[in-house]
Backbone as CSV, one residue per row, in Angstrom:
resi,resn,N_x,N_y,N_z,CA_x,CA_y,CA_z,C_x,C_y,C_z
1,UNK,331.224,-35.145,70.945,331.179,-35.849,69.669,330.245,-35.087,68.728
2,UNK,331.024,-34.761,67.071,329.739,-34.208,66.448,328.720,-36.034,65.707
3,UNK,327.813,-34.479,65.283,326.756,-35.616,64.997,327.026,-36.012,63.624
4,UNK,328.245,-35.413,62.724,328.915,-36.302,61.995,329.640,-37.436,61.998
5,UNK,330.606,-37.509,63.093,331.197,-38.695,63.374,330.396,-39.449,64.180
6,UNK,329.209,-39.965,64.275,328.313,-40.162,65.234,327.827,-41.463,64.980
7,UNK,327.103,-42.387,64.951,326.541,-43.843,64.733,325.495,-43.767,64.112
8,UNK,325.358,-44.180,62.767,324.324,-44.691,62.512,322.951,-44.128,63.212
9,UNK,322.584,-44.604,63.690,321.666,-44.774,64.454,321.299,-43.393,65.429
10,UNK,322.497,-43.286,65.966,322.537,-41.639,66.349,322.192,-40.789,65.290
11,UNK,322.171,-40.780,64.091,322.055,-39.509,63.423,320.618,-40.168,62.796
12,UNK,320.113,-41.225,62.689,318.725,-41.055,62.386,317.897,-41.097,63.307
13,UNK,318.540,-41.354,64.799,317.230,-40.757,65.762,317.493,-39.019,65.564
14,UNK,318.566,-38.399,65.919,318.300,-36.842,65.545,317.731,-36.496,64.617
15,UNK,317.311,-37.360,63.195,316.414,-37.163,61.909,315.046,-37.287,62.329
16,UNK,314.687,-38.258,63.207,313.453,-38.580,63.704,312.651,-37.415,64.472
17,UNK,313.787,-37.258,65.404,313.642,-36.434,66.515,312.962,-34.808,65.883
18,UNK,313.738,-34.459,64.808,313.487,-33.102,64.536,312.407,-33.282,63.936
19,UNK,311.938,-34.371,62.747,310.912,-34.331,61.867,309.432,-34.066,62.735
20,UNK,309.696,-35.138,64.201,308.586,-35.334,64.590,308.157,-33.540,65.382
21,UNK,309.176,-33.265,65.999,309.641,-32.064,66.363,308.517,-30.761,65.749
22,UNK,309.225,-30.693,64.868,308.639,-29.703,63.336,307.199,-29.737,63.225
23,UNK,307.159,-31.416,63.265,305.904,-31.264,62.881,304.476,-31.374,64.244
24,UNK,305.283,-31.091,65.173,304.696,-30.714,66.411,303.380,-31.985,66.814
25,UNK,304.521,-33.725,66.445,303.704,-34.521,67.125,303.046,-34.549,68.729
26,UNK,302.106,-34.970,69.081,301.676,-35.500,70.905,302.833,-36.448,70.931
27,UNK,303.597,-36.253,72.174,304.448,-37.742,72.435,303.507,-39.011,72.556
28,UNK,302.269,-38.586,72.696,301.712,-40.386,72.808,301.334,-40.982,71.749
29,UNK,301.242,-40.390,70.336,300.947,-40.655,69.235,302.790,-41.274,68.429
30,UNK,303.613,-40.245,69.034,304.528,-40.564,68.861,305.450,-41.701,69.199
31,UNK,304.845,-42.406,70.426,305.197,-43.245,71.029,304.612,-44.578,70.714
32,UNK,303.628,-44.375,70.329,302.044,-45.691,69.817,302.955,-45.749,67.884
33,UNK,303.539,-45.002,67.489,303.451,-45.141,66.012,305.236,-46.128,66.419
34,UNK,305.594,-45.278,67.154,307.480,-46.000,67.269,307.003,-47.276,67.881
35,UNK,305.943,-47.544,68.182,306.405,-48.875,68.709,305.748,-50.185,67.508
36,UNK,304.720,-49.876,66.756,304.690,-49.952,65.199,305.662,-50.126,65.103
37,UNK,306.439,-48.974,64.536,307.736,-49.366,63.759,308.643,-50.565,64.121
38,UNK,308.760,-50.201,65.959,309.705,-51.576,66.032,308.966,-53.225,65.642
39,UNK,308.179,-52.947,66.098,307.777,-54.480,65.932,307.722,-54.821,64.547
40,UNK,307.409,-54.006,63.052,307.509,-53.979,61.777,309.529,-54.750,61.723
41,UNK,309.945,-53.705,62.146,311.847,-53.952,61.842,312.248,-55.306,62.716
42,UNK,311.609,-55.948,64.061,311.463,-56.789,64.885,311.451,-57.990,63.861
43,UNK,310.316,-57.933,62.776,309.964,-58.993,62.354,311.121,-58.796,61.150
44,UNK,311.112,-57.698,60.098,311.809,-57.767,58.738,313.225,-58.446,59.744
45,UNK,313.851,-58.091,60.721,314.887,-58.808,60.914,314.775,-60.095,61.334
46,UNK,313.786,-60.409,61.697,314.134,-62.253,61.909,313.502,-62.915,60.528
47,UNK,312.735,-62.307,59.964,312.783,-63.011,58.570,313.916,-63.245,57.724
48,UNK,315.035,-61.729,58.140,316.076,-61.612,56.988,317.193,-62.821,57.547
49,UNK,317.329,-63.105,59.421,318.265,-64.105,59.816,317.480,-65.566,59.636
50,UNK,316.224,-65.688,59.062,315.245,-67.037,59.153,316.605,-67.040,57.480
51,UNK,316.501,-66.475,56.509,317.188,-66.377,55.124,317.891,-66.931,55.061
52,UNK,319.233,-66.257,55.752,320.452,-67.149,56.504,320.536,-68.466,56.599
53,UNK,319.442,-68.851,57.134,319.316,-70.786,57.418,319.568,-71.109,56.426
């Protein structure tokens, strides 16, 4: 499969992947900041389905 016809999601972890890449993160810094992120998107999404109600 190219990474054009690819998911969403597939092509912005390969965006992730290279940036962090490049910029020659520690995976444990990298790992401590992604999990930040999820819990940030964790919440914007149950606020956005709390909306819904």
């Amino acid at each position: 499969m190219s990474l054009e016809n690819a998911p969403d999601e597939i092509k912005l972890a390969v965006d992730l992947i290279v940036l962090l890449e490049e910029n020659q993160m520690e995976p444990e810094i990298v790992l401590k900041a992604l999990e930040i992120v999820k819990q940030d998107y964790e919440k914007k999404r149950l606020s956005l389905s709390k909306e819904d109600l």
